[in-house]
PDB file of C-alpha atoms in Angstrom:
ATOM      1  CA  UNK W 297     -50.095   5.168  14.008  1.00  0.00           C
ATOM      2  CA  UNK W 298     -52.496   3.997  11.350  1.00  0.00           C
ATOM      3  CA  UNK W 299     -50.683   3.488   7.801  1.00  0.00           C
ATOM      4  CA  UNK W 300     -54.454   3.041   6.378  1.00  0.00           C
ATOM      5  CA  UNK W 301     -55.508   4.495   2.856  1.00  0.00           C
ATOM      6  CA  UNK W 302     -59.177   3.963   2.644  1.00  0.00           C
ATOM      7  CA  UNK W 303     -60.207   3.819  -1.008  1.00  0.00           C
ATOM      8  CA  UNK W 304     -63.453   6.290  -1.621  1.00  0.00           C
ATOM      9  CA  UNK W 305     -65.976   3.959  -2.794  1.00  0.00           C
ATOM     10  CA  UNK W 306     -68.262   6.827  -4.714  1.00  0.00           C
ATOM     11  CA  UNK W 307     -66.394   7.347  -7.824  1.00  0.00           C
ATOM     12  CA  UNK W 308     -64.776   4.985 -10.136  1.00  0.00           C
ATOM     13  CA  UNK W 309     -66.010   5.910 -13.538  1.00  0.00           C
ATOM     14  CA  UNK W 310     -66.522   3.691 -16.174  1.00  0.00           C
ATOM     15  CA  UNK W 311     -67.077   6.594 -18.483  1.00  0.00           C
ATOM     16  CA  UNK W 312     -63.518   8.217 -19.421  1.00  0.00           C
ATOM     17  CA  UNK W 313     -65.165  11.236 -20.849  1.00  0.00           C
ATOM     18  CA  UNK W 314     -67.151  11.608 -16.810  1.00  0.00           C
ATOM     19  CA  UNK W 315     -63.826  10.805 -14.910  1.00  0.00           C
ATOM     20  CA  UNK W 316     -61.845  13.335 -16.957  1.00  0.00           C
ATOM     21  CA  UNK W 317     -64.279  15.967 -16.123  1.00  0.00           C
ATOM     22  CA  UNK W 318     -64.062  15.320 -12.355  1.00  0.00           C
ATOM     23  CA  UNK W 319     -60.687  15.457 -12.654  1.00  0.00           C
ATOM     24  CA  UNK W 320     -60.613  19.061 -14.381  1.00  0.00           C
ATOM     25  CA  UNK W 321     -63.394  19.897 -11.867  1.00  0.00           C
ATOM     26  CA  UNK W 322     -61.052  19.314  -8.946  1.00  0.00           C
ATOM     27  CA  UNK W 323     -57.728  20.350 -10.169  1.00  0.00           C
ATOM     28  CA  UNK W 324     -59.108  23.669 -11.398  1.00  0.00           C
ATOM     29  CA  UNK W 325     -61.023  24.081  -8.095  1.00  0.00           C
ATOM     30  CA  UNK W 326     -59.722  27.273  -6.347  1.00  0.00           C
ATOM     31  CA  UNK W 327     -60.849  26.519  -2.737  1.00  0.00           C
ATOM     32  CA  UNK W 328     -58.907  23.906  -0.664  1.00  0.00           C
ATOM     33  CA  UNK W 329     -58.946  21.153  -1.288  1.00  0.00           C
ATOM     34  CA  UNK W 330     -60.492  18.307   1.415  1.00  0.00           C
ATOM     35  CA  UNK W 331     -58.718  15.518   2.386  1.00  0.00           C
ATOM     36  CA  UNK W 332     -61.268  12.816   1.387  1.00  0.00           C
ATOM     37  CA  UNK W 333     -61.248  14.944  -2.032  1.00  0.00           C
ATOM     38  CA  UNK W 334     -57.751  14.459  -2.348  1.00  0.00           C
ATOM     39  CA  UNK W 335     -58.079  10.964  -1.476  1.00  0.00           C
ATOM     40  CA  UNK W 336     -61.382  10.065  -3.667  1.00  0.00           C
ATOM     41  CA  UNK W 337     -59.084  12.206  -6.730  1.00  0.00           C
ATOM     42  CA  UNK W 338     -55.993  10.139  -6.383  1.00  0.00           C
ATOM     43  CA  UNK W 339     -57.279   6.569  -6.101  1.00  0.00           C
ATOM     44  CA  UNK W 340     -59.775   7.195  -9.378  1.00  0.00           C
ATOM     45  CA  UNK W 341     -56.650   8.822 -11.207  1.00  0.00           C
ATOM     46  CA  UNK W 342     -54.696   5.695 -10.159  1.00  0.00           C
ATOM     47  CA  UNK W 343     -57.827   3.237 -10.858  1.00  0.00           C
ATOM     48  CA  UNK W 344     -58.145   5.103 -14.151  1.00  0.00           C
ATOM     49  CA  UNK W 345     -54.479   4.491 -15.645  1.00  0.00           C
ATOM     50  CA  UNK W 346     -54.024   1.138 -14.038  1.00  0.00           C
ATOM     51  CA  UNK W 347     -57.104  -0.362 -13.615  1.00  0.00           C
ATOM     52  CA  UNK W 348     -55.404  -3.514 -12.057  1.00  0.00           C
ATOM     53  CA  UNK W 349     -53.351  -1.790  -8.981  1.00  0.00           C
ATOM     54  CA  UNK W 350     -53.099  -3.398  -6.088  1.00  0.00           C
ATOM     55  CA  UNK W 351     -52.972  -1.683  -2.433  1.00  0.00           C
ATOM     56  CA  UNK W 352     -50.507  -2.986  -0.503  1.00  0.00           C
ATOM     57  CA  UNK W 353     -49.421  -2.373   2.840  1.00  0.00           C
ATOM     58  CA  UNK W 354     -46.397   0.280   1.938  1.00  0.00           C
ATOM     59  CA  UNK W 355     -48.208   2.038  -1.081  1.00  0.00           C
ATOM     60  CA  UNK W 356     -51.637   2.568   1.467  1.00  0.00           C
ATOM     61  CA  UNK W 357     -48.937   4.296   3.542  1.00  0.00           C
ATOM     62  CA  UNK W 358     -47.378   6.791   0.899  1.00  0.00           C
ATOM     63  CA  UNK W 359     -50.953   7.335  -0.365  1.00  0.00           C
ATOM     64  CA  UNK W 360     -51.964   8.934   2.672  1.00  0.00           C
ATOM     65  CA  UNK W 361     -48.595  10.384   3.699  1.00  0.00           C
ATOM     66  CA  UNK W 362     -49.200  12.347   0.321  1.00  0.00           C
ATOM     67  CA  UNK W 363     -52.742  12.932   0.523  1.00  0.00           C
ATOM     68  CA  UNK W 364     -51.780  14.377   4.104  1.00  0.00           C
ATOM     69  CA  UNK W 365     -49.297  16.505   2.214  1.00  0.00           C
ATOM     70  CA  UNK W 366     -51.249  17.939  -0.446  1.00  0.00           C
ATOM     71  CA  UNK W 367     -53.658  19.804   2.448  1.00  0.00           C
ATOM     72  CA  UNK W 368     -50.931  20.304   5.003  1.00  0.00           C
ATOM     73  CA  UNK W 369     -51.348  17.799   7.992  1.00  0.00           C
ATOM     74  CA  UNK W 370     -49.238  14.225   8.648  1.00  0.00           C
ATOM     75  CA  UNK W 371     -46.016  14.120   9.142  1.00  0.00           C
ATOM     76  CA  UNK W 372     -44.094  15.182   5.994  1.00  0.00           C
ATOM     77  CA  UNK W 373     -42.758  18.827   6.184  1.00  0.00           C
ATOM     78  CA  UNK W 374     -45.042  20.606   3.650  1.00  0.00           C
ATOM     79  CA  UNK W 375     -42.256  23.262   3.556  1.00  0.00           C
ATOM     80  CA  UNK W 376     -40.052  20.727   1.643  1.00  0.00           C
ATOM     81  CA  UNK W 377     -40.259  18.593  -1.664  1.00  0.00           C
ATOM     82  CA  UNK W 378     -40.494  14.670  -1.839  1.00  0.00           C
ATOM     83  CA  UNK W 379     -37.545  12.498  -3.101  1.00  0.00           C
ATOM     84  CA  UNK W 380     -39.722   9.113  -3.734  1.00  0.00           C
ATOM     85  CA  UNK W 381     -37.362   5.873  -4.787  1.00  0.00           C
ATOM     86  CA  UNK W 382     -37.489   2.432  -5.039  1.00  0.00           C
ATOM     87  CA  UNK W 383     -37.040  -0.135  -7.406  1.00  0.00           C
ATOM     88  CA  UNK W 384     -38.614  -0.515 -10.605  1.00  0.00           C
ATOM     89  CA  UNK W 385     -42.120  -1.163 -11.448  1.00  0.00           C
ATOM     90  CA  UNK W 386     -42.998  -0.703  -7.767  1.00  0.00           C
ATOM     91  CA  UNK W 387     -45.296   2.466  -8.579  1.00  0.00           C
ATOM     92  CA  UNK W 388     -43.779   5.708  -7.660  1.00  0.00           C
ATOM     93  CA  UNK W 389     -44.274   7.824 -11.039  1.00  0.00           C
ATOM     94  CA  UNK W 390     -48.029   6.408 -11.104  1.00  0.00           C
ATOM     95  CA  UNK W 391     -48.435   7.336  -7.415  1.00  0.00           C
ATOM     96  CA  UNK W 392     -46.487  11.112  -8.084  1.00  0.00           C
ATOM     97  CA  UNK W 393     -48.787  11.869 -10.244  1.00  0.00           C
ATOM     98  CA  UNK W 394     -52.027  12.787  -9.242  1.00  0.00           C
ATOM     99  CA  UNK W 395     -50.985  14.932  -6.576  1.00  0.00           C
ATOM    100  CA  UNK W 396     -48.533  16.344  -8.426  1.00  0.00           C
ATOM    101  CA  UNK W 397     -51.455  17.629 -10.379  1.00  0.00           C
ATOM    102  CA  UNK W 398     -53.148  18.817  -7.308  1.00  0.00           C
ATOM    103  CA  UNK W 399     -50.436  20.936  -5.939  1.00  0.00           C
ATOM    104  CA  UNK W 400     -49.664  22.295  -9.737  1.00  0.00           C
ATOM    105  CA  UNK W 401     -46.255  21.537  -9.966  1.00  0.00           C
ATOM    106  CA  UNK W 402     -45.081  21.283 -13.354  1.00  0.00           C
ATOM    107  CA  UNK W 403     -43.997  17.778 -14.545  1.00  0.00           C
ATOM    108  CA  UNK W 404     -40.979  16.557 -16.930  1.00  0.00           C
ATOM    109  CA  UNK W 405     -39.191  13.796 -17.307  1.00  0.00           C
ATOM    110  CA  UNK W 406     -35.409  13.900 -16.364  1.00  0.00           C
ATOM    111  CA  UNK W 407     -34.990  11.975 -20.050  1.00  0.00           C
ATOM    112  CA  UNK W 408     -36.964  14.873 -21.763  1.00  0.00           C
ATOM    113  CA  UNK W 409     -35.444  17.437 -19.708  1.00  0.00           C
ATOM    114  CA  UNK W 410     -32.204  16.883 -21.493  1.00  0.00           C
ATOM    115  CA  UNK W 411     -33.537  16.227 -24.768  1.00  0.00           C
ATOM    116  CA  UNK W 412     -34.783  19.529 -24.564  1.00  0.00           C
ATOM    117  CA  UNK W 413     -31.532  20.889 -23.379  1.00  0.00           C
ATOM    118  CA  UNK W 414     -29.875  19.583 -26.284  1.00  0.00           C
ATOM    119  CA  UNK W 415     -32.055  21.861 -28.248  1.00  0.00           C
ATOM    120  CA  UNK W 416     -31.512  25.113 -26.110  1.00  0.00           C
ATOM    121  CA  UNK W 417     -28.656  24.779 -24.481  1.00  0.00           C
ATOM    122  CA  UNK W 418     -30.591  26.420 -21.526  1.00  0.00           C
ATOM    123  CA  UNK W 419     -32.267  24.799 -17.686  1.00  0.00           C
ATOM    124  CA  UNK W 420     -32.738  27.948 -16.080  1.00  0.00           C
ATOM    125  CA  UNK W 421     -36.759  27.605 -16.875  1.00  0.00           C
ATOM    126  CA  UNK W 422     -36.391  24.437 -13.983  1.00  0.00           C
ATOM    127  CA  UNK W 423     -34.768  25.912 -12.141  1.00  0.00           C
ATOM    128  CA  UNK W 424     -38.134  28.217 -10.029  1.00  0.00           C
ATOM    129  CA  UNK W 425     -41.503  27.213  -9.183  1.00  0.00           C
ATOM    130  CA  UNK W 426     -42.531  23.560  -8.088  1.00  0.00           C
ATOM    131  CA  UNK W 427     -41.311  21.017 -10.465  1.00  0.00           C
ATOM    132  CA  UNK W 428     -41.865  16.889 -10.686  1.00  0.00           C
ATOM    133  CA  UNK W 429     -38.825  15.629 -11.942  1.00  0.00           C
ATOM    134  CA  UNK W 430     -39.769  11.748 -13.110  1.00  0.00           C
ATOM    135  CA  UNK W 431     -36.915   9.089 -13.259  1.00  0.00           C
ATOM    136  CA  UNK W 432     -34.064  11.112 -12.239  1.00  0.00           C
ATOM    137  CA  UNK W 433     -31.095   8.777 -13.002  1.00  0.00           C
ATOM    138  CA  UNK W 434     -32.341   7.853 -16.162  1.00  0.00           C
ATOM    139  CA  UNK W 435     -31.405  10.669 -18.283  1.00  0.00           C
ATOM    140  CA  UNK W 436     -28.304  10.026 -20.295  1.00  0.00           C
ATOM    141  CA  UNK W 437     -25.720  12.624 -20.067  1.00  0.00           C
ATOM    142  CA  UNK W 438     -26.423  16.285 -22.546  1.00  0.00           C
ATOM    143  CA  UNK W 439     -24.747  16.424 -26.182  1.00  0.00           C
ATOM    144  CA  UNK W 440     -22.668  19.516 -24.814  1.00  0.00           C
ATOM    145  CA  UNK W 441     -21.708  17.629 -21.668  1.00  0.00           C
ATOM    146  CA  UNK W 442     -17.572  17.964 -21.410  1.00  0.00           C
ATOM    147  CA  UNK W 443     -15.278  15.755 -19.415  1.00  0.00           C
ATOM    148  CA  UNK W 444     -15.430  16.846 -15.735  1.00  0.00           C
ATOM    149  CA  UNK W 445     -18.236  18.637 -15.431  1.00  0.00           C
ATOM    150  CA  UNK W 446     -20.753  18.068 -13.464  1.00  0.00           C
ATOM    151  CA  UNK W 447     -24.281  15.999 -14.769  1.00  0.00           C
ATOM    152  CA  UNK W 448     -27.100  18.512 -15.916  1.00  0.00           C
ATOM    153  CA  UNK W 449     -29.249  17.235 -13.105  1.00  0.00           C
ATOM    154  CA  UNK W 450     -26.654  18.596 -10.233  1.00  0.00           C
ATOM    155  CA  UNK W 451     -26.764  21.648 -11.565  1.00  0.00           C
ATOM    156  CA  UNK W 452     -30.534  22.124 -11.941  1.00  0.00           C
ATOM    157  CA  UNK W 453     -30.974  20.581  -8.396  1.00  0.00           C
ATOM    158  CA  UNK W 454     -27.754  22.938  -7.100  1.00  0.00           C
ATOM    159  CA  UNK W 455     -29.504  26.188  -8.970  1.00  0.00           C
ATOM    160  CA  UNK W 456     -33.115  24.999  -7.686  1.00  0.00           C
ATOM    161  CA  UNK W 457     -31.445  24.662  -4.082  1.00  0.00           C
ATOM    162  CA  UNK W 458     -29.669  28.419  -4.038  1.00  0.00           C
ATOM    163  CA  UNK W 459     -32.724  30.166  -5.514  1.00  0.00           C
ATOM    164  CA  UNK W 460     -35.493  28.036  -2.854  1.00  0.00           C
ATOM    165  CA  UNK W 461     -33.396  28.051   0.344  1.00  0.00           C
ATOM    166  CA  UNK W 462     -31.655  31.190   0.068  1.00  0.00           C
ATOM    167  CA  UNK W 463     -34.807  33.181   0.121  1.00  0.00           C
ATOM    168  CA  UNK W 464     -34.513  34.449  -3.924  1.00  0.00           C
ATOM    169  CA  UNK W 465     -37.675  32.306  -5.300  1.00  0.00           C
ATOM    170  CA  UNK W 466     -40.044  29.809  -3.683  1.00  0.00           C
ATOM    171  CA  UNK W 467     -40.449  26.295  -5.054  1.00  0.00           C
ATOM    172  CA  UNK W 468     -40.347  22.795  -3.921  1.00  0.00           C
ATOM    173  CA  UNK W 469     -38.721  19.719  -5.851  1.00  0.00           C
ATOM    174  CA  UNK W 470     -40.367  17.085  -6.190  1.00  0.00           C
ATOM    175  CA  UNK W 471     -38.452  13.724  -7.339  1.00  0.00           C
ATOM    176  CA  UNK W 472     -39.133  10.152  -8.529  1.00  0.00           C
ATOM    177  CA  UNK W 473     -36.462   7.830  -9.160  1.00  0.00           C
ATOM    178  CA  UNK W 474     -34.425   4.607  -8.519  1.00  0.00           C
ATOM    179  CA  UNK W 475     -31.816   5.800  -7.069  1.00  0.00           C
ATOM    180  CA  UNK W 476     -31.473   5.426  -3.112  1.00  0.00           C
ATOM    181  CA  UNK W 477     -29.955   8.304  -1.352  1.00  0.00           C
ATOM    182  CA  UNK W 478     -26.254   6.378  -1.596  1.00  0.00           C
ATOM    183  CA  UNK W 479     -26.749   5.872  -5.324  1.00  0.00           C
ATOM    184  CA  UNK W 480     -27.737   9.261  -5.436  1.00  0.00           C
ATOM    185  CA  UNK W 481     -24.609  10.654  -3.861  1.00  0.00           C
ATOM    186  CA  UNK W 482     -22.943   8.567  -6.060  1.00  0.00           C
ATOM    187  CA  UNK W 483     -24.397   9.924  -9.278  1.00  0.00           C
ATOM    188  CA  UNK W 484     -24.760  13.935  -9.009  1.00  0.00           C
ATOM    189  CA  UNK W 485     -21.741  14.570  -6.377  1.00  0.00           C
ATOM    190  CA  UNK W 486     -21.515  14.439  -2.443  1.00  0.00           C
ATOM    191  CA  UNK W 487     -22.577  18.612  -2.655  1.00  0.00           C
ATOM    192  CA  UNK W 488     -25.981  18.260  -3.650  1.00  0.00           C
ATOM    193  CA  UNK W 489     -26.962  14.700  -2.025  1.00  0.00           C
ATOM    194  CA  UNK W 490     -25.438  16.789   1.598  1.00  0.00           C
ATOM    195  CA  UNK W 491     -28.865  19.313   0.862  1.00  0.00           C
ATOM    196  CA  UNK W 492     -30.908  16.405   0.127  1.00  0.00           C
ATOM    197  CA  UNK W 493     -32.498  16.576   3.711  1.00  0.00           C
ATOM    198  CA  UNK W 494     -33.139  20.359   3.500  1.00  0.00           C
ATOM    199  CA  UNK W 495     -34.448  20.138   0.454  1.00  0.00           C
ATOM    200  CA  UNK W 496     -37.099  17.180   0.123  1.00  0.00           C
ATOM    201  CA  UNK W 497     -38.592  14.847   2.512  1.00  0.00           C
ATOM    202  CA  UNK W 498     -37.403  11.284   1.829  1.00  0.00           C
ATOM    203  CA  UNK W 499     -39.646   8.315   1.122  1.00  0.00           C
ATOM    204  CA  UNK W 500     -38.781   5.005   0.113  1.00  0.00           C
ATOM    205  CA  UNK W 501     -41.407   2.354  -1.392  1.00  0.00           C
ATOM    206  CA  UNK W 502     -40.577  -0.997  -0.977  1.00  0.00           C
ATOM    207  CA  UNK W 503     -41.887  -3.287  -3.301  1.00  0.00           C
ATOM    208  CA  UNK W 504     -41.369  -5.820  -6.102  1.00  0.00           C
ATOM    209  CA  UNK W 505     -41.731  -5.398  -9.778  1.00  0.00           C
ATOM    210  CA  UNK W 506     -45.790  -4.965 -10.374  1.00  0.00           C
ATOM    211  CA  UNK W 507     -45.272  -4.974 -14.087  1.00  0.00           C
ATOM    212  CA  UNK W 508     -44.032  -8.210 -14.320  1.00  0.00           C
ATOM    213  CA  UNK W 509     -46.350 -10.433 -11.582  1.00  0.00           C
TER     214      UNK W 509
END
């Protein structure tokens, strides 16, 4: 089994105003996408916010397990979200990105998710749809949050769960964090890390701390 992500050699723009229009061009596009189109989109967006990434032998393999993904082939389950972790500064939220942007999923922050949740007092607009939630385990705990109850997280993931795999909505969650599936347990409660395997397929990328080598 090949764990090879061949970097398209046709576009890396110089020009920010050029490579921003390609990448309207092919998020907008309303035909399926190819998968050398996916793959020539997500190594420029990469190139383009970190100009200095380096391929390495586990990050070539998520990049084409998710390029794979995006058009339905490999061997994820397209059905279900992705739950990427691994330690810091190893890449996943710049990886997440780009095809986050290709399958539309809306994108937040779990840190901005409660901020805003301090304002309204109301999740239920995460809670449908596809959604990238960045850093989860970062967030501190809500203003309103009251001894024993449960983090604002598990009950987003819980709702997101009952409406997606119950047949009421359709929607796949789509994670980043730092927290390993134990940590995770650990964190949000033994009742939502049990639907963790129905609900997302589970990647881990190995790797050091780029941001400091």
């Amino acid at each position: 089994m090949g764990i090879e992500f061949n970097p398209p050699k046709e576009i890396v723009y110089k020009d920010s105003k050029a490579i921003y229009k390609y990448f309207q061009e092919i998020e907008n596009k309303e035909k399926p996408l190819t998968l050398p189109q996916v793959k020539r989109y997500a190594w420029n967006y990469i190139l383009h916010k970190c100009p200095f990434f380096k391929l390495t032998k586990e990050n070539k393999k998520l990049l084409k397990d998710l390029s794979e993904y995006v058009v339905g082939e490999g061997e994820l389950n397209p059905e279900k979200g992705i739950y990427l972790y691994g330690a810091y500064g190893v890449g996943k939220s710049l990886i997440m990105e780009p095809f986050m942007n290709l399958l539309k999923a809306k994108q937040k922050t779990t840190i901005r998710l409660v901020d805003e949740y301090n304002e309204t007092e109301n999740f239920k607009q995460y809670c449908t749809g596809d959604w990238y939630f960045d850093d989860l385990g970062a967030e501190k705990l809500p203003k309103f949050f009251k001894a024993g109850s449960e983090p604002l997280m598990t009950e987003v993931l819980q709702e997101r769960y009952s409406k997606t795999h119950q047949g009421f909505e359709k929607g796949r969650t789509f994670v980043s964090s730092n927290l390993g599936p134990k940590n995770f347990s650990e964190m949000y409660g033994a009742r939502v890390a049990s639907r963790m395997k129905q609900m997302f397929n589970i990647i881990e990328l190995p790797g050091i701390d780029y941001r400091n080598t």
